[in-house]
CSV table of N, CA and C in Angstrom, one decimal:
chain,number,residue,atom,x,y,z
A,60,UNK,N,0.8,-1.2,0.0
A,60,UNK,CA,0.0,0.0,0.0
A,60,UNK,C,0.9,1.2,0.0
A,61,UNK,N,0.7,2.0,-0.5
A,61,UNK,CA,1.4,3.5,-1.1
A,61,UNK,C,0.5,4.7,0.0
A,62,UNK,N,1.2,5.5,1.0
A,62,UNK,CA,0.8,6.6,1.3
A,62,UNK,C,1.0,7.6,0.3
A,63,UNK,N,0.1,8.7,0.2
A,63,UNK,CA,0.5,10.1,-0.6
A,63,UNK,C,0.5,11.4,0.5
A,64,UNK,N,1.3,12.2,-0.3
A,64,UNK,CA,1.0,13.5,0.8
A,64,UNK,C,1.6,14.4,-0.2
A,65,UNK,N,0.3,15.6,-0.2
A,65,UNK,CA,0.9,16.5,-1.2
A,65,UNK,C,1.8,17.8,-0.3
A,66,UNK,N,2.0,18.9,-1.1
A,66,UNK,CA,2.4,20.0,-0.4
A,66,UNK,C,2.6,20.8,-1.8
A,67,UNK,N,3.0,22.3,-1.0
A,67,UNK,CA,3.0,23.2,-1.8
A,67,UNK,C,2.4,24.3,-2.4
A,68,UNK,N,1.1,23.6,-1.7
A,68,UNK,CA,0.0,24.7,-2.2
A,68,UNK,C,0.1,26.0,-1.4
A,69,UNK,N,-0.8,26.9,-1.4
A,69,UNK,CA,-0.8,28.6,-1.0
A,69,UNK,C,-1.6,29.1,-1.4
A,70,UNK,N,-1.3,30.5,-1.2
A,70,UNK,CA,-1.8,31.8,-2.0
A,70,UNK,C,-0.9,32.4,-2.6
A,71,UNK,N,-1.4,32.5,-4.1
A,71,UNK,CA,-0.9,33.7,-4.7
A,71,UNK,C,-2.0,34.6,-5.9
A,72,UNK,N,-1.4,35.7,-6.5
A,72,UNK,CA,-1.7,36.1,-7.5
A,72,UNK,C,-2.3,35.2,-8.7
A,73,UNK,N,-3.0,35.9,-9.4
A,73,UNK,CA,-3.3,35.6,-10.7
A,73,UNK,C,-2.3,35.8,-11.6
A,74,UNK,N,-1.7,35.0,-12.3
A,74,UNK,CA,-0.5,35.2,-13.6
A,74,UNK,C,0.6,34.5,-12.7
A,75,UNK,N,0.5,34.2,-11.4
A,75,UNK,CA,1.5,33.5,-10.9
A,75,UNK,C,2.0,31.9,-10.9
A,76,UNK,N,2.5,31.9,-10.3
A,76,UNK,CA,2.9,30.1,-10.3
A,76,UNK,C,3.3,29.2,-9.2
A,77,UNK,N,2.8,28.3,-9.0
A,77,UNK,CA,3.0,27.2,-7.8
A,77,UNK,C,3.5,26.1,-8.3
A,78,UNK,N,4.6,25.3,-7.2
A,78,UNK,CA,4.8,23.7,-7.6
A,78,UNK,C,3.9,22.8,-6.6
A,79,UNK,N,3.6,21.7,-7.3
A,79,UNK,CA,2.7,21.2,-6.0
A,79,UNK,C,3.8,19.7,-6.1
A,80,UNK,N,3.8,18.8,-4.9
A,80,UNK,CA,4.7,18.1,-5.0
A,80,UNK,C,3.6,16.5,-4.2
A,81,UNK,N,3.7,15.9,-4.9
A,81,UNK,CA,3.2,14.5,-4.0
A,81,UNK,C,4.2,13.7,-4.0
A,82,UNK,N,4.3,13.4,-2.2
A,82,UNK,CA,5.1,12.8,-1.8
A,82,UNK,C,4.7,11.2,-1.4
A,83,UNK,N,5.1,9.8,-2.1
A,83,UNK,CA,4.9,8.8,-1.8
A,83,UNK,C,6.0,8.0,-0.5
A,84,UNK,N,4.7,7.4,0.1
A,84,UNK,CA,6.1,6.4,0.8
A,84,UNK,C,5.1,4.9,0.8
A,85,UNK,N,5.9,3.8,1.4
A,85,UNK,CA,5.4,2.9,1.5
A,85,UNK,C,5.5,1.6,0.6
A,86,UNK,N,5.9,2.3,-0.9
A,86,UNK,CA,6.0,1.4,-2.2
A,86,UNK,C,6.4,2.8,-2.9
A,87,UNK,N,7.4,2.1,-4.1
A,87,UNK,CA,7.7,2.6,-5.0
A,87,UNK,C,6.9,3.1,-6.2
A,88,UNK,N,7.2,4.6,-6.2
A,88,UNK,CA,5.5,5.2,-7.0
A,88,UNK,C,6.0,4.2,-8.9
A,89,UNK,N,7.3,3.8,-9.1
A,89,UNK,CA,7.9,3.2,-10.2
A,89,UNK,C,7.0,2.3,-11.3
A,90,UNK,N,6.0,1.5,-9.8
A,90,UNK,CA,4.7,0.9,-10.7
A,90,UNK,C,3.2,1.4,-10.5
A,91,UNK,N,3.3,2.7,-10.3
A,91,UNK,CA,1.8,3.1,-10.2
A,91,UNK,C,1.9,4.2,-11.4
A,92,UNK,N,0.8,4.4,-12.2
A,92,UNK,CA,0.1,5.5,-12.7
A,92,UNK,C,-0.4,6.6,-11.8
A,93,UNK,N,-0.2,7.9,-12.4
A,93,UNK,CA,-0.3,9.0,-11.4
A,93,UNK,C,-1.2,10.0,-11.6
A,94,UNK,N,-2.0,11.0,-10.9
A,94,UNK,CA,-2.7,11.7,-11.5
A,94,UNK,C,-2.9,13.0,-10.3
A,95,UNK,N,-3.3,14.0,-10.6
A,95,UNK,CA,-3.6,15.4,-9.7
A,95,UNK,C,-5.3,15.6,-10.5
A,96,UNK,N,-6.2,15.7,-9.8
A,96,UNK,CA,-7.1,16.4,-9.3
A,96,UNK,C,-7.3,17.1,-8.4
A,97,UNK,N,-8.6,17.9,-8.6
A,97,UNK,CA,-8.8,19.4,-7.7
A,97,UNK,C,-10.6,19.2,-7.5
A,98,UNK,N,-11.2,20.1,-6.5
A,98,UNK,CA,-12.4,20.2,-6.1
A,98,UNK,C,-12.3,21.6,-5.5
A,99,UNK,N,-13.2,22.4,-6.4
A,99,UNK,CA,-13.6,23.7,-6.5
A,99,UNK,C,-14.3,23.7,-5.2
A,100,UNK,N,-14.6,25.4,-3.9
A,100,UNK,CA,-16.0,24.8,-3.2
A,100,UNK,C,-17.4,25.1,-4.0
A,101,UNK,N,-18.6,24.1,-3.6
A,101,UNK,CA,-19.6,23.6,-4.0
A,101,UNK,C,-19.3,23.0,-5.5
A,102,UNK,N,-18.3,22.5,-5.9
A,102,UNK,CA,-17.7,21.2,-7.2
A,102,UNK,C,-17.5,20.5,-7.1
A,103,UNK,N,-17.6,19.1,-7.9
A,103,UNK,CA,-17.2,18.1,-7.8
A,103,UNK,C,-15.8,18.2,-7.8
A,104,UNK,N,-15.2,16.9,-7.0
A,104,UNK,CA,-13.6,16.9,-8.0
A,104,UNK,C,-13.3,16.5,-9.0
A,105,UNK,N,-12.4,17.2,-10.1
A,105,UNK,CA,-12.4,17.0,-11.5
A,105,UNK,C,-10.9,16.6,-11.4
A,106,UNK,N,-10.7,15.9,-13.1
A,106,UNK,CA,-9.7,15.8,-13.6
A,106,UNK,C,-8.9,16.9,-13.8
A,107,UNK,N,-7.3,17.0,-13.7
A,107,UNK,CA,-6.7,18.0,-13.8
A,107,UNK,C,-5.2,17.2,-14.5
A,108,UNK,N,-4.7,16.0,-14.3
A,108,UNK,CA,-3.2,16.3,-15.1
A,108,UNK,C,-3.1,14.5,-14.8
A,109,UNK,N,-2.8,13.6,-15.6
A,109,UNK,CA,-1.8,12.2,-15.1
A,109,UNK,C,-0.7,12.1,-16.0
A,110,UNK,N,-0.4,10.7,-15.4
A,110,UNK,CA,1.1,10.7,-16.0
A,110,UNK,C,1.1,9.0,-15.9
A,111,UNK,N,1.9,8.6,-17.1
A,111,UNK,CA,2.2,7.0,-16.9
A,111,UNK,C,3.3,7.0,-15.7
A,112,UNK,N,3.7,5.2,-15.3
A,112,UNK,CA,4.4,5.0,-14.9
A,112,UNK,C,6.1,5.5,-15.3
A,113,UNK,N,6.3,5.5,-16.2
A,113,UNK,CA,7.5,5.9,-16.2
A,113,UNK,C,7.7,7.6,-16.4
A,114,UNK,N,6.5,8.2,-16.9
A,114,UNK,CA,6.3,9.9,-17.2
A,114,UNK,C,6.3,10.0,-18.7
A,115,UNK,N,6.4,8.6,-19.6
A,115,UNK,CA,6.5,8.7,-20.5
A,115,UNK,C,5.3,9.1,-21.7
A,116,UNK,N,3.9,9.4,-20.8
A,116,UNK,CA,2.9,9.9,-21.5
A,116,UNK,C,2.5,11.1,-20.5
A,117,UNK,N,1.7,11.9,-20.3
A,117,UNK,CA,0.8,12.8,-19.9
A,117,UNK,C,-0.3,12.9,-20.6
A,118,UNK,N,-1.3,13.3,-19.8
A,118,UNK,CA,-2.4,14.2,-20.3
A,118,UNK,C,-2.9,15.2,-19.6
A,119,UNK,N,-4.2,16.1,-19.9
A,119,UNK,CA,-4.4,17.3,-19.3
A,119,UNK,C,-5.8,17.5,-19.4
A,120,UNK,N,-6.6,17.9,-18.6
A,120,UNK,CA,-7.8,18.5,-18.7
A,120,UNK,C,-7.4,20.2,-19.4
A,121,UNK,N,-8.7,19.9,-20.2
A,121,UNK,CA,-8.5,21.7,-21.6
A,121,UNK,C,-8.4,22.6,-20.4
A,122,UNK,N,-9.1,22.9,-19.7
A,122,UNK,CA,-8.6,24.2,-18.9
A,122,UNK,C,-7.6,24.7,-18.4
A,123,UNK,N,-6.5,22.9,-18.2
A,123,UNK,CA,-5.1,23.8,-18.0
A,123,UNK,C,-4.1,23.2,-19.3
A,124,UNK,N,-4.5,22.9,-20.1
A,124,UNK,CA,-3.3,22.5,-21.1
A,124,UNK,C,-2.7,24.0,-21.7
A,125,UNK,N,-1.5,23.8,-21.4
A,125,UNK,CA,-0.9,24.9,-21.7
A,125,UNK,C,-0.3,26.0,-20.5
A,126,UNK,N,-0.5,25.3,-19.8
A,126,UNK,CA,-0.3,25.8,-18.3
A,126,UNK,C,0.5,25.2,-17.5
A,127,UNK,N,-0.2,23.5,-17.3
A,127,UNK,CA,0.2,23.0,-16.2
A,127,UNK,C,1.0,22.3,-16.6
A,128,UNK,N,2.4,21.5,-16.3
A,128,UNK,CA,3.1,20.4,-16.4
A,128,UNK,C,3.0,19.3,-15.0
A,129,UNK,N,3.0,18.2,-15.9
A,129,UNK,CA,2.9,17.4,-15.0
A,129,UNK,C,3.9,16.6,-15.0
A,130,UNK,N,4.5,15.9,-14.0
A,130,UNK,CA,6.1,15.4,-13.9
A,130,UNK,C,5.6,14.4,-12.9
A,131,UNK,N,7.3,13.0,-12.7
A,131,UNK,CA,7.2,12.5,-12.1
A,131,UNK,C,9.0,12.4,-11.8
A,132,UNK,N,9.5,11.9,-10.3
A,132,UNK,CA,10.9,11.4,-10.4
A,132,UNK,C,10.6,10.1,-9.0
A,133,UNK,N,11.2,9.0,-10.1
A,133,UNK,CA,10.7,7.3,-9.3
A,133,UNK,C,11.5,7.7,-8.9
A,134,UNK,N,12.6,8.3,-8.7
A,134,UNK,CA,14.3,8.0,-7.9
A,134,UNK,C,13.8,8.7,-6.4
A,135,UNK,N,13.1,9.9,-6.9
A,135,UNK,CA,12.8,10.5,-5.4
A,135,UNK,C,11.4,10.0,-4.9
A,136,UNK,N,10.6,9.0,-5.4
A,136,UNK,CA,9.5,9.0,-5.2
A,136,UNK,C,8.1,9.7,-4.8
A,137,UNK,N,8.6,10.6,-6.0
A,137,UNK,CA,7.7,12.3,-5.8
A,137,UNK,C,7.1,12.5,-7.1
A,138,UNK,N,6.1,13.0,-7.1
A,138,UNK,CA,5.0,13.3,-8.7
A,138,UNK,C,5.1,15.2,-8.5
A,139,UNK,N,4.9,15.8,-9.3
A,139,UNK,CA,4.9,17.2,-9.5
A,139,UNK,C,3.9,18.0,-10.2
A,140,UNK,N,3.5,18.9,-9.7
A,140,UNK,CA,2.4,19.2,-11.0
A,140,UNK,C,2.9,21.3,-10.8
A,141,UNK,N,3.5,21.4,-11.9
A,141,UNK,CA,3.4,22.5,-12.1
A,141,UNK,C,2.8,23.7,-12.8
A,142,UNK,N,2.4,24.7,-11.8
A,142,UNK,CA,1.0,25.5,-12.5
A,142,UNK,C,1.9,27.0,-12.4
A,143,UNK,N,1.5,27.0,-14.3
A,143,UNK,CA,2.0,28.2,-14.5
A,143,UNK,C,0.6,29.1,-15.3
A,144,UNK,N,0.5,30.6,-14.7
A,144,UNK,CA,-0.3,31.7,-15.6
A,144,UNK,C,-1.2,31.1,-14.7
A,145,UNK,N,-1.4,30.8,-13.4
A,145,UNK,CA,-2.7,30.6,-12.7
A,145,UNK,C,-3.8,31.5,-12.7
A,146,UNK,N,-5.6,31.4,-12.8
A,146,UNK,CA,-6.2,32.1,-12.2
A,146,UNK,C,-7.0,31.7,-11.4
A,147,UNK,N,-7.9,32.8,-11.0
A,147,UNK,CA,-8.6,32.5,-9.6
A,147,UNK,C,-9.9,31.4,-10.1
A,148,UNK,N,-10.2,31.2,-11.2
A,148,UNK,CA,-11.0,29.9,-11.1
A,148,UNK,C,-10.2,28.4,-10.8
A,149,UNK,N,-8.7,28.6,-11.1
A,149,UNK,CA,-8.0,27.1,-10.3
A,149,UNK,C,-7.7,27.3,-8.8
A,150,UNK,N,-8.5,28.1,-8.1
A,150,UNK,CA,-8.5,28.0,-7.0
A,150,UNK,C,-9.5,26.6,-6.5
A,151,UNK,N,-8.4,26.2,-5.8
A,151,UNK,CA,-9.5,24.2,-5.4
A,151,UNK,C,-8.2,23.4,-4.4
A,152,UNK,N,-8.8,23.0,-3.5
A,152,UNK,CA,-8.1,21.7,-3.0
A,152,UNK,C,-7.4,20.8,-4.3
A,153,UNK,N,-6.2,20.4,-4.6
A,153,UNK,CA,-5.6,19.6,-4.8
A,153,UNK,C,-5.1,18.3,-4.9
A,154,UNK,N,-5.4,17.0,-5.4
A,154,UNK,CA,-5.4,16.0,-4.6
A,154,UNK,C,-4.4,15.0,-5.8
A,155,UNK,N,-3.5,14.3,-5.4
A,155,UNK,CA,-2.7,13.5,-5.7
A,155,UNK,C,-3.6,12.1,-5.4
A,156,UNK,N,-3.0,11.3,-7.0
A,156,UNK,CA,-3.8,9.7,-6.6
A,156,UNK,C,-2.7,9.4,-7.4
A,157,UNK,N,-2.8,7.4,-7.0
A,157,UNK,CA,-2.2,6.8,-7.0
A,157,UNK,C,-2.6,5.7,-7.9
A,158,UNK,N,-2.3,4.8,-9.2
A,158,UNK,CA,-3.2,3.1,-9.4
A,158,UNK,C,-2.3,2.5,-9.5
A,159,UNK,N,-1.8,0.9,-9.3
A,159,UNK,CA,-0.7,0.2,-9.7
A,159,UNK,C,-1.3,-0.1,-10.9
A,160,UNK,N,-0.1,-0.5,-11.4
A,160,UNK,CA,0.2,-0.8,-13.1
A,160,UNK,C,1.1,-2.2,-13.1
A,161,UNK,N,0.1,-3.5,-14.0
A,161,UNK,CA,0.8,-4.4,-14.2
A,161,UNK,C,2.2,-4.7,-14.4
A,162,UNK,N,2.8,-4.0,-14.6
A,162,UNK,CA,4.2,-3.4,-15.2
A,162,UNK,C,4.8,-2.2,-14.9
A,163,UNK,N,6.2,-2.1,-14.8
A,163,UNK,CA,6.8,-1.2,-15.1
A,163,UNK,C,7.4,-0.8,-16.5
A,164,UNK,N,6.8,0.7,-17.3
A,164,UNK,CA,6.6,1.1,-18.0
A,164,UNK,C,5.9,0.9,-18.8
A,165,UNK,N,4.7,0.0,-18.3
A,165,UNK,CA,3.1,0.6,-19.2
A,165,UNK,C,3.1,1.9,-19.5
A,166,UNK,N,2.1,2.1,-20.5
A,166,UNK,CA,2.1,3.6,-21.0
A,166,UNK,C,0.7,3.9,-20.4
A,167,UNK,N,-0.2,3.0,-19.6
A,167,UNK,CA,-1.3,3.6,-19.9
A,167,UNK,C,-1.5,5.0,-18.5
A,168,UNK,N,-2.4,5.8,-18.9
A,168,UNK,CA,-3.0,6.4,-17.5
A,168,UNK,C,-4.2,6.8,-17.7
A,169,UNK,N,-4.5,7.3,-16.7
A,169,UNK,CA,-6.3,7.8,-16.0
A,169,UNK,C,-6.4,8.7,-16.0
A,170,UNK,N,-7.6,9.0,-16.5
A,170,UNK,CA,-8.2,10.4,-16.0
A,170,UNK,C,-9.5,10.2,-15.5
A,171,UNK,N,-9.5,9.0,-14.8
A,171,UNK,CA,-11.5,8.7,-14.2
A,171,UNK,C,-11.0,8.4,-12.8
A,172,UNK,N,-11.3,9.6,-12.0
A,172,UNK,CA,-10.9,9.8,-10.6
A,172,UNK,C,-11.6,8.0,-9.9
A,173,UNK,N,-12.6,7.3,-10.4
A,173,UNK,CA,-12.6,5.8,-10.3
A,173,UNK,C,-11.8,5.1,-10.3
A,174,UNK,N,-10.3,5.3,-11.0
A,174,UNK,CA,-9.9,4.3,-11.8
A,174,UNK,C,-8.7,4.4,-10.4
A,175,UNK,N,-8.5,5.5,-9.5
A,175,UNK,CA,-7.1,5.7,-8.6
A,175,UNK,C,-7.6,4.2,-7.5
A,176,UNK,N,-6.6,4.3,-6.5
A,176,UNK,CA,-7.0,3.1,-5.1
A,176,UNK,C,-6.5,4.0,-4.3
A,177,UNK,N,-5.1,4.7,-4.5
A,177,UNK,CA,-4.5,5.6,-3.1
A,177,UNK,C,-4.9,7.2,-3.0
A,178,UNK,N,-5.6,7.8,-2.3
A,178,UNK,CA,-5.2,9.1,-2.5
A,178,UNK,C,-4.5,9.7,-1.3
A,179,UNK,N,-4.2,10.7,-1.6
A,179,UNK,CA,-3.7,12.1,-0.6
A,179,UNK,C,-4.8,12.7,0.3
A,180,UNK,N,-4.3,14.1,0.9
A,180,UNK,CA,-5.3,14.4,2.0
A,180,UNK,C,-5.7,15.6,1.1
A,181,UNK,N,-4.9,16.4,0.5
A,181,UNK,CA,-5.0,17.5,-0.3
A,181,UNK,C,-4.4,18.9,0.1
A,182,UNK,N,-4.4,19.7,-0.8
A,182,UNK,CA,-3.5,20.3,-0.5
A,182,UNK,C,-4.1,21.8,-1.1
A,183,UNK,N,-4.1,23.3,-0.8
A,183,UNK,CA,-5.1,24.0,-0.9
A,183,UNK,C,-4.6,25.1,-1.8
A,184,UNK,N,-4.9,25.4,-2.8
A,184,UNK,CA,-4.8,26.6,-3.9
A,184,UNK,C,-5.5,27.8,-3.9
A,185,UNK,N,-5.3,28.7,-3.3
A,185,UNK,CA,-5.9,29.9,-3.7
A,185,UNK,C,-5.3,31.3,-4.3
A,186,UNK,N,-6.2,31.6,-5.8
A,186,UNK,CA,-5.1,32.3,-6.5
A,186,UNK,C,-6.4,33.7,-6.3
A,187,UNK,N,-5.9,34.4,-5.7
A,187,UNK,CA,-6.5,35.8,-5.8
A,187,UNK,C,-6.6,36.8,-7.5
A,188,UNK,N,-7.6,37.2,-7.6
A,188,UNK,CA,-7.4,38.2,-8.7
A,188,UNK,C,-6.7,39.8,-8.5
């Protein structure tokens, strides 16, 4: 079983930028598929960014393509999601998840907050205008 714990989050400006960091322990993130979602208040939580096992694919929800990067390093057992040109509608709780993957270096990943088994506690974004 894989703990998560994100960090990073804050306050800042609009047009600014945050790193958010999920930190795994417990198992090596090396065979899990990775992903960050957010929950606006009164929103559901939505898709926002995954990554294969190895980082060797991404994807992105349209509202931040172009914005966000999403990363991974199995050496440090840490996932990344970096948000650049923020606004105050990506103001949302945060949440890092976790799925194993038959393999290391599957290509596949998720974007159906269903598909995770580990998550995080979350971590809190607020971008002022």
């Amino acid at each position: 079983q894989v703990q998560l714990v994100e960090s990073g989050g804050g306050l800042v400006q609009a047009g600014g930028s945050l790193r958010l960091s999920c930190a795994a322990s417990g198992r090596t993130i090396r065979n899990y598929a990775m992903g960050w979602f957010r929950q606006a208040p009164g929103k559901e939580r939505e898709f926002v960014a995954a990554i294969s096992s190895t980082g060797g694919r991404s994807d992105y929800a349209n509202s931040v393509q172009g914005r966000f990067t999403i990363s991974r390093d199995n050496a440090k057992n840490t996932m990344y999601l970096q948000m650049d040109s923020l606004k105050p509608e990506d103001t949302a709780v945060y949440y890092c998840a976790a799925k194993p993957v038959t393999y290391y270096g599957s290509s596949l990943l998720y974007t159906a907050q269903t598909a995770y088994d580990y998550w995080g506690q979350g971590t809190q974004v607020t971008v002022s205008s």
